[in-house]
Structures are given as C-alpha cells and as structure tokens.
CSV table of N, CA and C in Angstrom, one decimal:
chain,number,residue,atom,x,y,z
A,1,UNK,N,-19.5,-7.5,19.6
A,1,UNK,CA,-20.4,-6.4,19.1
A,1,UNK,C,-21.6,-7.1,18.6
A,2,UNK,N,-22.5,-6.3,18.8
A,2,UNK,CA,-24.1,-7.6,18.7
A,2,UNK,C,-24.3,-6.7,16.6
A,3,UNK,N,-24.9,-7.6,16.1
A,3,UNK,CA,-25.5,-6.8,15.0
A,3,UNK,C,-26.8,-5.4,15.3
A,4,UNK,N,-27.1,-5.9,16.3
A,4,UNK,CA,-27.7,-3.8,16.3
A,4,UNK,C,-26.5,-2.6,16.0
A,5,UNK,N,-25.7,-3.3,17.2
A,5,UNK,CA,-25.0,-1.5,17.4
A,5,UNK,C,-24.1,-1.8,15.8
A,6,UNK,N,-23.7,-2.8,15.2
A,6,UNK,CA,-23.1,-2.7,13.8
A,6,UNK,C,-24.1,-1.7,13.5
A,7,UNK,N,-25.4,-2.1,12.8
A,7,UNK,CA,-25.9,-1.7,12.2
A,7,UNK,C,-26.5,-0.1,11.6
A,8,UNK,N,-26.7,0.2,13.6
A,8,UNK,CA,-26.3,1.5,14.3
A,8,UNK,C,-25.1,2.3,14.0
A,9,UNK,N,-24.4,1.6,13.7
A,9,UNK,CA,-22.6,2.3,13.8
A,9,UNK,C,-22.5,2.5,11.9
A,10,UNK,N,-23.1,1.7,10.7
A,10,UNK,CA,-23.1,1.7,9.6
A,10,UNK,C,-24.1,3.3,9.0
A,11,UNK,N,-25.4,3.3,10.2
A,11,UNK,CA,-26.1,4.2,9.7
A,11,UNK,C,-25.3,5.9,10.3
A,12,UNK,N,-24.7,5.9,11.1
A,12,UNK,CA,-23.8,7.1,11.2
A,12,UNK,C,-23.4,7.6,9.5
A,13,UNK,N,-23.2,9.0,9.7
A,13,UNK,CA,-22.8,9.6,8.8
A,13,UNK,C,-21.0,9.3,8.1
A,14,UNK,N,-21.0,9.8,7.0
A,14,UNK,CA,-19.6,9.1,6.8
A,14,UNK,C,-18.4,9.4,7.3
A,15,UNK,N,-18.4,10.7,7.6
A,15,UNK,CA,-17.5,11.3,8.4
A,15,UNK,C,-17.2,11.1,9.6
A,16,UNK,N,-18.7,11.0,10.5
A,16,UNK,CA,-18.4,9.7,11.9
A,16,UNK,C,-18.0,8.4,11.7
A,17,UNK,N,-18.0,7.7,10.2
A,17,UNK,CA,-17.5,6.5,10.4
A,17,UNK,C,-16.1,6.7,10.5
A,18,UNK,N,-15.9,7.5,9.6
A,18,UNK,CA,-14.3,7.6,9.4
A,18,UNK,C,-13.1,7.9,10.5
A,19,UNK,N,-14.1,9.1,11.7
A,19,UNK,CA,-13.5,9.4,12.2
A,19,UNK,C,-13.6,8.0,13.6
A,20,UNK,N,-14.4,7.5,13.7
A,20,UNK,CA,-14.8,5.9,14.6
A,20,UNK,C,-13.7,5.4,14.3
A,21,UNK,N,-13.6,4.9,12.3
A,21,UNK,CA,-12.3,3.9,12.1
A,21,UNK,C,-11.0,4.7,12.6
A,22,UNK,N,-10.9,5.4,12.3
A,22,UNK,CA,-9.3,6.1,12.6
A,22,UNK,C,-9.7,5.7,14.5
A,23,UNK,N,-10.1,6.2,15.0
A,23,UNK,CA,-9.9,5.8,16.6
A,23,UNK,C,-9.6,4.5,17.0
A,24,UNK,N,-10.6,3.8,16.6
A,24,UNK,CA,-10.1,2.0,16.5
A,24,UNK,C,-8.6,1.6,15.9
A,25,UNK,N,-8.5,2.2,14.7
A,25,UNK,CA,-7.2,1.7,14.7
A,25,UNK,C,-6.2,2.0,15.2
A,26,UNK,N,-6.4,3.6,15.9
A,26,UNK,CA,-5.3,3.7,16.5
A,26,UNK,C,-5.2,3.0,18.1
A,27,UNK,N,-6.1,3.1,18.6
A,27,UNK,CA,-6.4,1.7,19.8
A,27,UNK,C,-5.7,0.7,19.8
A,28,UNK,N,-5.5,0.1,18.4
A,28,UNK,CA,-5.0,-1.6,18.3
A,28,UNK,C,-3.5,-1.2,18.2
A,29,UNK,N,-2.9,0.0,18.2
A,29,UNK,CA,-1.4,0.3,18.2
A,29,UNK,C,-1.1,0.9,19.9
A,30,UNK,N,-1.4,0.3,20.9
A,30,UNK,CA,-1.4,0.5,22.0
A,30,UNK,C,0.1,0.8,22.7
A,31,UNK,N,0.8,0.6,21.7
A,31,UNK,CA,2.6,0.8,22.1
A,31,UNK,C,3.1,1.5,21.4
A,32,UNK,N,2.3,2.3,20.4
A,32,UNK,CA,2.9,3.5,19.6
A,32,UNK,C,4.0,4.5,20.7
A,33,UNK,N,4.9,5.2,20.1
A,33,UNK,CA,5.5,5.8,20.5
A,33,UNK,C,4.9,7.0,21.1
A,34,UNK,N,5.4,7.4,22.3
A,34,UNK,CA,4.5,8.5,22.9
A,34,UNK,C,5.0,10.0,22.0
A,35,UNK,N,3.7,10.5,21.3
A,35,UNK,CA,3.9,11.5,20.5
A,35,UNK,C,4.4,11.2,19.2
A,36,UNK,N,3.7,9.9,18.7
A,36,UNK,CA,3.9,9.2,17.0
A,36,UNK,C,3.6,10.0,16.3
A,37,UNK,N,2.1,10.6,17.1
A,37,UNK,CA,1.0,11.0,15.8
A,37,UNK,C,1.3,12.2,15.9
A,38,UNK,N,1.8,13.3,17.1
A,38,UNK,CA,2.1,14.4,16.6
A,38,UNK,C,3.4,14.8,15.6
A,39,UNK,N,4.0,14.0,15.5
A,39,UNK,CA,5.2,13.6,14.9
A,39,UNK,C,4.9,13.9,13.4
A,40,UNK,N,3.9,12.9,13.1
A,40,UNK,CA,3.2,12.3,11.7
A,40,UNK,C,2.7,13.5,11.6
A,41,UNK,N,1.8,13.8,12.3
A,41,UNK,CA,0.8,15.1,11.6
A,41,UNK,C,2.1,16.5,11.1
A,42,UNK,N,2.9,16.6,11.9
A,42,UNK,CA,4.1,17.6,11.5
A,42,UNK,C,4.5,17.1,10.0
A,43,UNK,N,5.2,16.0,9.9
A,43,UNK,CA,5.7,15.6,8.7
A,43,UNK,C,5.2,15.8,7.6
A,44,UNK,N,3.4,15.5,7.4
A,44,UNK,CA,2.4,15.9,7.0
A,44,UNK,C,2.1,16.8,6.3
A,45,UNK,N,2.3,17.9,7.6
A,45,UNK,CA,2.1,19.6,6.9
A,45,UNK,C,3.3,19.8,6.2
A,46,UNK,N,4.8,19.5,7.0
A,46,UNK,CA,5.5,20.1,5.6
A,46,UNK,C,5.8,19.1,4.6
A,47,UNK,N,5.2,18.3,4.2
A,47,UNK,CA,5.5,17.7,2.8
A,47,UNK,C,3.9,18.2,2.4
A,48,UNK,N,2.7,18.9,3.1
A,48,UNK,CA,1.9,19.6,2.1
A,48,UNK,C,2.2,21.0,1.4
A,49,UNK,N,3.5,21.6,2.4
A,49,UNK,CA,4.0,22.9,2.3
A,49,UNK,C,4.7,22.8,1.5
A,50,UNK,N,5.7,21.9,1.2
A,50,UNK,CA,6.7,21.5,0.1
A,50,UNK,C,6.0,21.6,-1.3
A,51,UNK,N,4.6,21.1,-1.3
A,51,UNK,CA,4.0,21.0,-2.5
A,51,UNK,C,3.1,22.0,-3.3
A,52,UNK,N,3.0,22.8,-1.9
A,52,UNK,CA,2.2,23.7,-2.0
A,52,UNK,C,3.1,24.9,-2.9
A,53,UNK,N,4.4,25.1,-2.3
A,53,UNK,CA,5.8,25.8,-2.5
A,53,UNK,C,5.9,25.3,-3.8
A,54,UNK,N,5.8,24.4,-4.2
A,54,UNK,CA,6.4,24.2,-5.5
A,54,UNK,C,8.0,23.5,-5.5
A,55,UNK,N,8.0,23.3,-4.6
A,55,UNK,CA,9.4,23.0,-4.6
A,55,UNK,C,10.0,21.1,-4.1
A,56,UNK,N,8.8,20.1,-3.6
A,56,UNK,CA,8.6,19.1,-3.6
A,56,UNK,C,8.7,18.8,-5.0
A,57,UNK,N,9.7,17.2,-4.6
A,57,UNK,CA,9.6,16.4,-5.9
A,57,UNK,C,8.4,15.3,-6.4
A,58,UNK,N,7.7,15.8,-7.1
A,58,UNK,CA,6.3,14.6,-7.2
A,58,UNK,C,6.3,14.2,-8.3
A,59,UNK,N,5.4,13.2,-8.8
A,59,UNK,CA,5.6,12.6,-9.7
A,59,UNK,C,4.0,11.7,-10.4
A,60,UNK,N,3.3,11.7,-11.4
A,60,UNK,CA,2.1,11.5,-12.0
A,60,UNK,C,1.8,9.7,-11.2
A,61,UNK,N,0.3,9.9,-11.4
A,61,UNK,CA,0.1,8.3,-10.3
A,61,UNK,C,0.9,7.2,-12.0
A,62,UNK,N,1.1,7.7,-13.0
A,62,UNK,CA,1.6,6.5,-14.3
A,62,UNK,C,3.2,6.4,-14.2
A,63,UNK,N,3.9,7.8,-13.5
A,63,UNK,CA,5.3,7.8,-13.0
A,63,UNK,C,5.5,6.8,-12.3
A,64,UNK,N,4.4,6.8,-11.1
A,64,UNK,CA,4.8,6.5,-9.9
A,64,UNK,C,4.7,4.5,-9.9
A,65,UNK,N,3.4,4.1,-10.6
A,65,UNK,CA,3.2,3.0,-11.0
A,65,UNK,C,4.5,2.4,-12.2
A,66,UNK,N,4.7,3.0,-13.0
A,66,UNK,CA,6.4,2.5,-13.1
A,66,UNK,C,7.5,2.6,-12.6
A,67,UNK,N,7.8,3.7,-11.5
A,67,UNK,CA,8.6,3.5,-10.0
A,67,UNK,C,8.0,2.4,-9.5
A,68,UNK,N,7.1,1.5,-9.2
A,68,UNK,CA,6.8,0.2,-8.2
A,68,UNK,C,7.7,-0.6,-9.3
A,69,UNK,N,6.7,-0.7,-10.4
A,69,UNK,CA,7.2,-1.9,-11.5
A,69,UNK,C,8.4,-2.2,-11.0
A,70,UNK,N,9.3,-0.8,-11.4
A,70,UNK,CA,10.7,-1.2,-11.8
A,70,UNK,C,11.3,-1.6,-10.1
A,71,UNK,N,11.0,-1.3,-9.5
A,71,UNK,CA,11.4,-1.7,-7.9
A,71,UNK,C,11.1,-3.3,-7.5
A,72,UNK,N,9.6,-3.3,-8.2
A,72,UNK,CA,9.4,-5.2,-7.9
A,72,UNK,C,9.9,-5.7,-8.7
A,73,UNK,N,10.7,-5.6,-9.8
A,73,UNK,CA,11.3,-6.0,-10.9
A,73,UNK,C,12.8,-6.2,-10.5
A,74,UNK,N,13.3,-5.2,-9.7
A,74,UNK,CA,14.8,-5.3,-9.4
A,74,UNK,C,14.7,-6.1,-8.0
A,75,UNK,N,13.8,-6.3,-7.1
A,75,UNK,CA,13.5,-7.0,-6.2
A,75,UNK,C,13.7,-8.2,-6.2
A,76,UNK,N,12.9,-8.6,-7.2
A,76,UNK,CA,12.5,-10.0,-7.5
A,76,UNK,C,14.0,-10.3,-8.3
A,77,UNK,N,14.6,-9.9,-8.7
A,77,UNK,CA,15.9,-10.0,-9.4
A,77,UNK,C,17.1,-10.5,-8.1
A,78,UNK,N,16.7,-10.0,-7.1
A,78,UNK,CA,17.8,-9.9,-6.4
A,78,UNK,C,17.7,-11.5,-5.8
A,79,UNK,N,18.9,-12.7,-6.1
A,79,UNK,CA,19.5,-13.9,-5.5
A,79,UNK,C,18.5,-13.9,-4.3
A,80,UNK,N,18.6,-13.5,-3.0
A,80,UNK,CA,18.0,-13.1,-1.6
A,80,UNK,C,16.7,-13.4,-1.9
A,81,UNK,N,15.9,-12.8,-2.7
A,81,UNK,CA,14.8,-12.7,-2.5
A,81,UNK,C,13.6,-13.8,-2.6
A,82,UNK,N,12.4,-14.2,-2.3
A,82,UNK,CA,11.8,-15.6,-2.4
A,82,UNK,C,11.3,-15.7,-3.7
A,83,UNK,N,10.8,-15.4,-4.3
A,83,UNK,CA,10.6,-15.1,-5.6
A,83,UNK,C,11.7,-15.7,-6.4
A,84,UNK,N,12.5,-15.2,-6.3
A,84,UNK,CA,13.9,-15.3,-7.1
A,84,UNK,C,14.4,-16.8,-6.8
A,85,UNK,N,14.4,-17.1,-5.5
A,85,UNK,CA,14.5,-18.8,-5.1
A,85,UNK,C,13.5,-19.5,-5.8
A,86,UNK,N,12.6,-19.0,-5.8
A,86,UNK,CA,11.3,-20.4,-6.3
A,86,UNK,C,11.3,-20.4,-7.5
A,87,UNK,N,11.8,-19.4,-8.5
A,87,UNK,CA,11.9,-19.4,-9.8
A,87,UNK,C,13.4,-20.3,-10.3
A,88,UNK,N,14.4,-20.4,-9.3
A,88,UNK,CA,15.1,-20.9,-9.4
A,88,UNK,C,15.4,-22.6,-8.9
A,89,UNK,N,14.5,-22.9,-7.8
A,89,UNK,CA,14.4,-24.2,-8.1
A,89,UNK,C,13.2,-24.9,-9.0
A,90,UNK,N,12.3,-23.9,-9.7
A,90,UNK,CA,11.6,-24.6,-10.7
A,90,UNK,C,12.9,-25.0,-11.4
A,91,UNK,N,13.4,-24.4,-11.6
A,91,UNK,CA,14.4,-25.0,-12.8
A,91,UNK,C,15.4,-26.1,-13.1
C-alpha cells in the first residue's frame, strides 16, 4: 500500500474507517466457518435482549475487573501453569 492511498484511507470519515477495518479483518479469517458471523450477530441480539429484559446476569466494569484478578490469581496458582513454574524454579 503506497502512503497516498494510507493517507487517503485516514482522511475518510470515521465510520468508513471502521467499517474498512471490520472488512479487512474479516478477510484475514479466510477459513471462518461458513455462517460464523451470522451466528455471532444472532448471539448478539439475544444477549442484548436478555439485557434489555432485565433478566441477564451483568455485572459493574469494578465487579468485573475483580472477576479477572481473582481468575489470574487462581491461574497463576495452578502447578500447570508457566508462571507458577518460573516462580518455582526461582526458588
């Protein structure tokens, strides 16, 4: 790609970038399953309908950021894991 058409492709609006990026990346997944994305977009609507309903389990982005913690924490705990080896042959 020469730096014109970059430069050309930057001055587009944001919305055409976005929708450019989403096409390219779906390009680079050239073995996706036939009918991934209609799949995805289904799953989509009803976990927006679940939420919408009130009846989805969610949880605050400070919940959720202590759900990772506690997950990399029990991860990193587990014998198996590489973390867990390298802390153990420092020793």
């Amino acid at each position: 790609m020469s730096a014109d058409m970059l430069a050309e492709i930057l001055r587009l609006p944001v919305e055409e970038r976005a929708r450019l990026a989403l096409e390219l990346i779906r390009s680079l997944d050239a073995e996706a399953e036939a009918g991934a994305a209609e799949i995805w977009d289904a799953e989509i609507a009803r976990r927006g309908a679940e939420v919408d309903a009130g009846i989805a389990e969610t949880m605050t982005v400070d919940e959720y950021r202590a759900h990772v913690r506690q997950r990399r924490a029990a991860r990193v705990d587990e014998p198996s894991h590489p973390s867990a080896r390298r802390c153990r042959d420092r020793s």
